[in-house]
Amino acid sequence: MPATGSKLLLPTICKFLAIFCIIITQNNVAGNLNPTAIGVHRRFEYKYSFKPPYLAQKDGTVPFWEYGGNAIASAESVRVAPSLRSQKGAIWTKSQTNFDWWDVEIVFRVTGRGRIGADGLAFWYTTEKGDYNGPVFGSSDRWNGLAIIFDSFDNDNKHNNPYISAVVNDGTKQYDHTNDGATQLLSGCLRDFRNKPFPTRARIEYYNNVLTVLIHNGMTNNNDDYELCLRADGVQLPKHGYFGISAATGGLADDHDVFHFLTTSLHAAGQVQEPPKVDNQEKLTQEYKEYQDKLEKQKQEYKKEHPDEAHKDEEEWEEFYESENQRELRQIWQGQSQINEQLRELSRKVDEIIGRQENTLSLVSRGLAANAGQALPPPAAGQAPLPQVSAGVGVTRQDIDLLIANQNILLTTIREIRQLAGDINVRTDNIQINQKNAPTAQIQSTGYDVQSLITEMRDGMNQVKQGISHVGQRLGMPQPGAQTAPCPTGSCVGVTLFLSVTAVQLLLVFLYNIFKNRSEAQAKKFY
Ligand SMILES: [Ca+2]
Ligand SMILES: [Ca+2]
């Protein structure tokens, strides 16, 4: 039983060990795909890289690179070797590397019409740039450094091409073309890199003396589809070297195009002296301040050397510019000036209006005065004569003439009446003298008659008075046909006219009484 048990146990342990080893190996491979992912600082080295667009400039040069042989550089790619027979070309960095560890990614294409192509492409890291007419894939043999060779043509006829191999040379060994370098290679992998739908890529890392080559077979456009091609430890490469790409054709010819050559330097954590990170804005501000200080200093120096000119210059600048307060004051002053101008214009117009108003008022007052029948003032010098007031309103000359004529008639009548009264008085005196000579009774009766006569005279005066008032009313009323204006008040009848009419009335009454007395005396004689 123990023998049987040990027989059963041994293969089980072997199986377990085999699975464990596979797991370990897989873990190692997976870890090697990104050996420098952790704890390594990466810095893109633009002086050891090229990429489209503007890979080559208009004059055909590639910045920081030089190329020769049959190589052709364009904006998009470098055709290291064209698809013509026996072509050789290469492109090299102008300067050696200044970093120990690096990672280079190459994007390239090897394309040809034939099922088989030639010769192939090589990546170089060497202490010297190769010869453009060299025998090893467009570069020199006996190189000192590393070559990653993409060998298209199967020289040894082992049906193991295209093949990718890493060959390290110390500058002494000649490349074994006949065996496709099989005896010299460090490591390699069989990969078909010709005529792929997408560009093939190679990622070559050299870090801590470990060389790792990852290949992207160009079947997809995914950047992450890298596969491990080879990994070699303890690789001793020159400390500094040139990067290069070369290619060659033979009896068969492929196009060898390189699109990207991207170099990244690798630095262990703590080795890199990171430049102090200064904020860009702060840096610019500091530079600006320094420049301002420098300018001010130069200005001061200039002033010291040329005091007059400096002063003049300052004054000119002060005249040219104005401060904020000055601008504000200037704007206020302009506004005030405009307001002042407007006020002056308004004042002028108001004066004009007042003048016109006064002129109109004087015209109105003159018109009113004329309407009131007052004498018009003589027009002032320079003034136009006033327009005549309309005729039907005031007293005309004709009315005045008529009034004067009436007055004359009245005077004549009064004079005649007075004469007649004097005549009557004389006759009365004669009558009285005659009666003295008559009987006494009659004289007494005469005395009685005189008293009644006075009473009658008083009645007559009352009648006269009534008549005068009647006349006055009639004179106040408008008379048809007469052109005199109606009197606004009762004072239209003159005093002279009034007295004259009164006197005439008195005379008439007096004469009437005398006539009545005489008639009664004659009647008594008949009794
Ligand atoms: Ca070959
Ligand atoms: Ca071969």
XYZ file of C-alpha atoms and ligand atoms in Angstrom:
529
model
C 0.000 0.000 0.000
C 2.728 2.510 0.814
C 4.360 1.682 -2.494
C 1.136 2.225 -4.291
C 0.572 5.434 -2.346
C 3.989 6.805 -3.218
C 3.439 5.855 -6.858
C 0.196 7.803 -6.895
C 1.538 10.742 -4.957
C 4.551 11.461 -7.190
C 2.696 12.339 -10.439
C 0.240 14.452 -8.431
C 3.096 16.505 -6.969
C 4.672 16.795 -10.424
C 1.385 18.029 -11.888
C 1.000 20.536 -9.052
C 4.558 21.765 -9.535
C 4.026 22.082 -13.291
C 0.872 24.181 -12.801
C 2.655 26.300 -10.204
C 5.556 26.860 -12.571
C 3.204 27.860 -15.396
C 1.439 30.335 -13.127
C 4.759 31.815 -12.009
C 5.965 32.064 -15.600
C 2.758 33.699 -16.736
C 3.010 36.167 -13.888
C 6.570 36.913 -14.873
C 5.616 37.458 -18.534
C 2.733 39.647 -17.587
C 4.991 41.635 -15.313
C 7.637 41.996 -18.013
C 5.218 43.657 -20.437
C 5.485 46.790 -18.359
C 8.672 46.385 -16.387
C 9.104 50.089 -15.754
C 5.540 50.931 -14.967
C 6.079 51.464 -11.276
C 8.606 53.730 -9.648
C 10.136 55.015 -12.862
C 10.097 58.561 -14.131
C 9.622 58.848 -17.855
C 10.556 61.897 -19.883
C 9.947 62.316 -23.569
C 13.170 63.143 -25.404
C 12.201 65.284 -28.356
C 15.767 65.566 -29.561
C 15.825 61.809 -30.155
C 12.365 61.525 -31.693
C 10.441 62.294 -34.815
C 6.811 61.963 -35.687
C 4.273 63.304 -38.160
C 3.013 65.776 -39.040
C 5.872 68.037 -40.081
C 8.277 65.167 -39.610
C 10.502 66.686 -42.247
C 10.619 70.415 -42.892
C 10.195 72.070 -46.288
C 13.887 71.798 -47.034
C 13.686 68.056 -46.346
C 15.616 68.097 -43.098
C 14.381 66.338 -40.003
C 15.050 68.346 -36.844
C 17.735 66.756 -34.621
C 18.177 63.995 -37.150
C 20.336 63.343 -40.203
C 19.697 60.808 -42.895
C 21.515 59.545 -45.949
C 21.839 56.892 -48.570
C 18.584 56.263 -50.385
C 16.510 57.418 -47.441
C 13.792 59.944 -48.184
C 12.120 61.997 -45.460
C 8.685 63.518 -45.927
C 6.251 65.253 -43.642
C 4.548 62.008 -42.744
C 7.289 59.398 -42.753
C 10.860 58.467 -43.511
C 11.242 56.031 -46.368
C 14.481 54.518 -45.200
C 14.764 52.220 -48.200
C 12.452 52.258 -51.184
C 11.174 49.234 -52.994
C 13.971 49.185 -55.512
C 16.812 46.763 -55.920
C 19.956 47.195 -53.808
C 18.843 50.293 -51.921
C 20.401 51.347 -48.650
C 19.431 54.158 -46.379
C 19.549 55.241 -42.782
C 18.593 58.016 -40.422
C 20.544 58.851 -37.271
C 20.222 61.154 -34.330
C 22.626 64.046 -34.477
C 23.690 63.748 -30.868
C 24.483 60.972 -28.462
C 22.143 60.148 -25.677
C 22.679 61.779 -22.275
C 20.591 59.323 -20.273
C 21.326 55.792 -19.136
C 18.007 54.033 -19.654
C 15.528 54.512 -22.378
C 12.406 53.307 -24.105
C 12.014 53.659 -27.858
C 8.780 53.054 -29.736
C 8.987 52.671 -33.475
C 5.992 52.690 -35.785
C 6.912 51.379 -39.193
C 5.720 49.474 -42.210
C 7.460 46.970 -44.448
C 5.397 46.464 -47.551
C 6.087 44.729 -50.833
C 4.185 43.201 -53.724
C 5.913 39.825 -53.382
C 5.120 37.080 -50.988
C 8.753 37.349 -49.994
C 10.555 40.620 -49.414
C 14.045 41.857 -48.704
C 16.241 42.705 -47.015
C 14.899 44.220 -43.874
C 15.070 46.955 -41.282
C 17.375 47.512 -38.304
C 17.191 49.624 -35.155
C 20.544 50.799 -33.854
C 21.917 52.014 -30.572
C 25.626 52.416 -31.207
C 28.522 54.535 -30.093
C 29.067 55.688 -33.690
C 26.701 56.405 -36.509
C 26.811 53.775 -39.170
C 27.897 54.147 -42.758
C 25.037 54.781 -45.159
C 26.535 52.269 -47.573
C 27.232 49.668 -44.884
C 26.662 45.948 -45.514
C 24.309 45.263 -42.556
C 20.777 46.392 -43.471
C 21.967 49.788 -44.675
C 24.508 50.348 -41.920
C 28.052 49.496 -40.892
C 29.270 46.155 -39.744
C 31.273 45.707 -36.544
C 29.152 48.102 -34.635
C 29.513 48.808 -30.971
C 26.186 48.545 -29.347
C 22.781 47.055 -29.979
C 21.013 46.098 -33.165
C 17.399 44.968 -33.337
C 17.140 43.406 -36.773
C 13.875 42.871 -38.637
C 15.147 40.340 -41.158
C 12.682 39.786 -43.988
C 14.668 37.467 -46.216
C 15.434 33.885 -45.229
C 19.129 33.599 -46.134
C 19.754 30.302 -44.363
C 16.603 28.817 -45.870
C 15.273 27.578 -42.539
C 11.898 29.062 -43.187
C 12.204 31.174 -40.083
C 11.814 34.562 -41.628
C 10.715 37.285 -41.200
C 12.518 37.183 -37.916
C 13.207 39.707 -35.149
C 16.538 39.394 -33.397
C 18.548 41.386 -30.908
C 22.296 41.374 -31.628
C 24.780 43.007 -29.318
C 28.209 43.710 -30.786
C 31.318 45.143 -29.182
C 32.640 46.407 -32.521
C 34.646 43.316 -33.284
C 32.195 40.786 -34.677
C 31.158 40.649 -38.311
C 27.487 40.000 -38.895
C 26.696 36.488 -40.112
C 24.383 37.158 -43.021
C 24.475 33.635 -44.251
C 22.831 32.274 -41.112
C 20.697 35.331 -40.605
C 22.816 36.088 -37.499
C 21.524 33.008 -35.768
C 24.856 32.388 -34.062
C 25.226 35.959 -32.788
C 21.833 36.944 -31.628
C 21.068 37.625 -28.030
C 17.478 36.634 -28.443
C 14.744 36.827 -30.983
C 11.220 35.927 -32.051
C 9.547 34.857 -35.239
C 7.044 37.530 -36.286
C 5.663 38.405 -39.667
C 5.811 42.182 -39.901
C 5.295 42.556 -43.664
C 2.188 43.825 -45.383
C 0.013 44.371 -42.327
C -3.270 46.283 -42.434
C -1.998 48.708 -39.781
C 1.514 49.885 -39.096
C 3.576 47.455 -37.017
C 5.180 48.710 -33.879
C 8.157 47.802 -31.830
C 8.835 48.914 -28.321
C 12.418 48.520 -27.188
C 13.174 49.119 -23.556
C 16.561 49.187 -21.960
C 16.315 49.676 -18.203
C 18.666 48.431 -15.501
C 20.546 46.326 -18.069
C 17.345 44.534 -19.017
C 16.477 44.578 -22.695
C 12.836 44.029 -23.554
C 11.367 44.048 -27.037
C 7.597 44.200 -27.472
C 6.000 43.821 -30.873
C 2.629 45.072 -32.134
C 1.813 42.944 -35.147
C -0.202 45.641 -36.940
C -3.375 43.556 -37.147
C -5.253 46.121 -35.069
C -5.010 49.830 -34.449
C -5.062 49.382 -30.673
C -2.022 50.821 -28.943
C -2.153 48.225 -26.186
C -1.881 45.154 -28.424
C 1.802 44.660 -27.733
C 3.287 41.181 -27.390
C 6.533 40.227 -25.821
C 9.153 39.307 -28.363
C 12.257 38.989 -26.261
C 13.632 39.814 -22.894
C 17.291 39.638 -21.935
C 18.904 40.381 -18.558
C 22.416 41.611 -17.915
C 22.737 43.343 -21.255
C 25.737 45.648 -21.254
C 25.358 48.455 -23.729
C 27.492 51.529 -24.154
C 26.621 54.283 -21.697
C 25.895 56.770 -24.441
C 25.116 56.214 -28.059
C 23.292 57.276 -31.199
C 19.900 56.017 -32.226
C 19.384 55.082 -35.802
C 17.167 53.250 -38.288
C 18.494 51.727 -41.427
C 17.133 49.494 -44.184
C 18.297 47.739 -47.305
C 16.906 45.931 -50.314
C 18.524 43.243 -52.453
C 17.239 41.264 -55.422
C 13.810 41.596 -53.853
C 12.707 44.935 -52.555
C 10.230 46.190 -50.015
C 9.293 49.691 -49.015
C 10.619 50.399 -45.530
C 8.738 53.300 -44.003
C 9.095 54.630 -40.473
C 6.429 56.978 -39.143
C 7.245 57.414 -35.475
C 10.445 57.227 -33.555
C 9.591 58.182 -29.974
C 12.289 58.101 -27.343
C 11.561 58.275 -23.653
C 14.303 58.438 -21.069
C 13.777 56.339 -17.965
C 14.888 57.461 -14.548
C 14.688 55.649 -11.285
C 12.721 57.368 -8.532
C 15.039 59.647 -6.545
C 17.645 59.810 -9.277
C 15.911 62.537 -11.171
C 16.562 66.074 -10.086
C 13.177 67.495 -10.881
C 13.387 71.149 -11.794
C 11.590 73.252 -9.197
C 8.037 73.607 -10.365
C 7.334 77.297 -10.599
C 3.871 78.356 -11.542
C 3.882 79.709 -15.039
C 1.839 82.754 -14.107
C 4.096 83.495 -11.164
C 7.117 83.151 -13.373
C 5.716 85.548 -15.945
C 4.721 88.029 -13.262
C 8.174 87.893 -11.795
C 9.760 88.412 -15.197
C 7.467 91.349 -15.890
C 8.314 92.911 -12.564
C 11.997 92.480 -13.209
C 11.606 94.079 -16.611
C 9.710 97.013 -15.110
C 12.368 97.506 -12.490
C 15.039 97.416 -15.130
C 13.184 99.966 -17.247
C 12.698 102.287 -14.293
C 16.342 102.004 -13.441
C 17.320 102.895 -16.989
C 14.950 105.848 -16.919
C 16.476 107.150 -13.737
C 19.932 106.809 -15.174
C 18.896 108.662 -18.289
C 17.423 111.446 -16.187
C 20.633 111.780 -14.297
C 22.612 112.009 -17.504
C 20.158 114.346 -19.297
C 18.248 116.301 -16.653
C 16.785 118.889 -19.064
C 15.647 116.455 -21.683
C 14.226 114.135 -19.120
C 12.199 116.955 -17.596
C 10.982 118.036 -20.992
C 10.062 114.519 -21.883
C 8.137 114.104 -18.653
C 6.210 117.313 -19.271
C 5.347 116.199 -22.751
C 4.028 112.936 -21.452
C 2.048 114.708 -18.784
C 0.553 116.947 -21.444
C -0.231 114.011 -23.601
C -1.947 112.012 -20.917
C -4.479 113.124 -18.362
C -5.284 111.604 -15.041
C -8.715 110.335 -14.107
C -9.510 113.456 -12.092
C -8.428 115.696 -14.919
C -10.632 113.856 -17.348
C -13.579 114.120 -14.978
C -13.032 117.835 -14.499
C -12.743 118.368 -18.216
C -16.030 116.566 -18.826
C -17.769 118.598 -16.098
C -16.424 121.827 -17.554
C -17.660 120.929 -21.018
C -21.106 120.145 -19.630
C -21.252 123.437 -17.745
C -20.231 125.347 -20.841
C -23.042 123.791 -22.829
C -25.567 124.659 -20.080
C -24.275 128.225 -19.981
C -24.663 128.565 -23.722
C -28.244 127.286 -23.591
C -29.119 129.683 -20.763
C -27.779 132.612 -22.774
C -29.892 131.655 -25.741
C -32.987 131.346 -23.524
C -32.318 134.759 -21.964
C -32.029 136.342 -25.398
C -35.339 134.838 -26.515
C -37.095 135.945 -23.297
C -35.864 139.513 -23.856
C -37.223 139.437 -27.368
C -40.614 138.175 -26.145
C -40.787 140.863 -23.439
C -40.027 143.567 -26.034
C -42.788 142.342 -28.282
C -45.188 142.175 -25.356
C -44.430 145.731 -24.308
C -44.972 146.946 -27.853
C -48.297 145.139 -27.984
C -49.349 146.553 -24.614
C -48.574 150.103 -25.717
C -50.606 149.573 -28.874
C -53.523 148.249 -26.817
C -53.337 151.119 -24.349
C -53.330 153.643 -27.184
C -56.270 151.929 -28.773
C -58.135 152.019 -25.461
C -57.304 155.689 -24.984
C -58.616 156.450 -28.441
C -61.763 154.525 -27.660
C -62.197 156.574 -24.465
C -62.190 159.769 -26.603
C -59.029 161.100 -25.136
C -56.488 163.041 -27.062
C -53.937 160.781 -28.588
C -50.357 161.305 -27.564
C -48.139 162.280 -30.441
C -46.367 159.277 -31.859
C -42.825 158.921 -30.668
C -39.963 159.463 -33.021
C -39.306 156.438 -35.136
C -42.655 154.904 -34.405
C -45.215 154.393 -37.039
C -48.382 156.515 -36.744
C -51.160 154.651 -35.053
C -53.948 153.355 -37.163
C -57.129 155.499 -37.062
C -59.837 154.350 -34.791
C -62.969 153.421 -36.659
C -65.385 156.255 -37.390
C -68.715 155.223 -35.848
C -67.322 155.021 -32.320
C -65.930 158.521 -31.522
C -67.247 162.137 -31.893
C -66.879 163.473 -35.403
C -66.163 167.043 -36.523
C -69.618 167.308 -37.962
C -71.187 166.710 -34.569
C -69.075 169.448 -33.001
C -70.057 171.956 -35.731
C -73.692 171.150 -35.216
C -73.354 171.691 -31.486
C -71.676 175.076 -31.968
C -74.389 176.171 -34.399
C -77.083 175.250 -31.910
C -75.313 177.178 -29.219
C -75.142 180.287 -31.434
C -78.853 180.039 -32.178
C -79.560 179.780 -28.493
C -77.427 182.832 -27.724
C -79.216 184.883 -30.355
C -82.567 183.814 -29.028
C -81.557 184.664 -25.463
C -80.361 188.066 -26.589
C -83.688 188.743 -28.263
C -85.550 187.497 -25.208
C -83.519 189.774 -22.975
C -84.328 192.724 -25.226
C -87.960 191.799 -25.140
C -87.864 191.459 -21.357
C -86.336 194.925 -21.010
C -89.073 196.292 -23.190
C -91.701 194.585 -21.052
C -90.085 195.925 -17.875
C -90.334 199.467 -19.154
C -93.935 198.984 -20.030
C -94.663 197.517 -16.577
C -93.094 200.516 -14.887
C -95.319 202.749 -16.915
C -98.383 200.757 -15.875
C -97.460 200.993 -12.222
C -96.973 204.733 -12.420
C -100.318 205.016 -14.058
C -101.997 202.982 -11.330
C -100.580 205.304 -8.606
C -102.571 207.918 -10.079
C -105.671 205.696 -9.941
C -108.070 205.146 -6.777
C -106.583 203.580 -3.625
C -108.728 200.455 -3.723
C -107.204 199.386 -6.906
C -103.777 199.992 -5.465
C -104.595 197.644 -2.604
C -105.975 195.090 -4.986
C -102.787 195.449 -6.862
C -100.981 194.554 -3.682
C -103.067 191.486 -3.271
C -102.421 190.509 -6.939
C -98.709 190.735 -6.460
C -98.776 188.015 -3.843
C -100.812 185.665 -5.973
C -98.500 186.476 -8.821
C -95.515 185.269 -6.769
C -97.332 182.019 -6.052
C -98.014 181.505 -9.694
C -94.407 182.245 -10.494
C -93.375 179.566 -8.063
C -95.662 177.083 -9.795
C -94.238 178.134 -13.107
C -90.699 177.619 -11.864
C -91.674 174.111 -10.897
C -93.043 173.524 -14.351
C -89.853 174.895 -15.860
C -87.886 172.598 -13.670
C -89.907 169.633 -14.832
C -89.523 170.732 -18.413
C -85.754 171.009 -18.005
C -85.544 167.499 -16.637
C -87.710 166.344 -19.496
C -85.402 168.024 -21.964
C -82.467 166.465 -20.264
C -83.981 163.010 -20.569
C -84.678 163.609 -24.192
C -81.121 164.758 -24.835
C -79.835 161.598 -23.123
C -81.882 159.363 -25.394
C -80.463 158.471 -28.836
C -82.117 160.467 -31.557
C -82.815 158.729 -34.837
C -81.003 160.366 -37.692
C -78.596 162.155 -35.412
C -75.053 160.959 -35.596
C -74.109 161.891 -32.087
C -73.024 159.158 -29.823
C -75.145 158.225 -26.843
C -73.900 159.846 -23.661
C -72.580 157.352 -21.219
C -73.456 159.662 -18.307
C -75.957 162.535 -17.702
C -73.382 165.224 -18.121
C -73.811 165.570 -21.858
C -76.035 168.741 -21.515
C -73.806 171.713 -21.095
C -74.246 174.267 -18.310
C -74.677 177.120 -20.775
C -77.472 175.339 -22.555
C -79.152 174.524 -19.285
C -79.014 178.138 -18.013
C -80.171 179.495 -21.323
C -83.211 177.270 -21.450
C -83.968 178.125 -17.848
C -83.755 181.849 -18.509
C -85.991 181.518 -21.542
C -88.533 179.635 -19.529
C -88.432 182.228 -16.730
C -88.887 185.011 -19.209
C -91.797 183.286 -20.857
C -93.458 182.751 -17.461
C -92.769 186.337 -16.474
C -94.207 187.704 -19.688
C -97.210 185.448 -19.348
C -97.916 186.760 -15.882
C -97.616 190.356 -16.988
C -99.888 189.641 -19.875
C -102.366 187.954 -17.572
C -102.307 190.834 -15.062
C -102.905 193.351 -17.775
C -105.764 191.330 -19.162
C -107.337 191.074 -15.699
C -106.905 194.776 -15.107
C -108.655 195.493 -18.357
C -111.431 193.055 -17.459
C -111.897 194.828 -14.062
C -112.290 198.093 -15.856
C -115.172 196.533 -17.712
C -116.733 195.452 -14.419
Ca 18.267 37.622 -43.716
Ca 16.533 32.626 -41.759
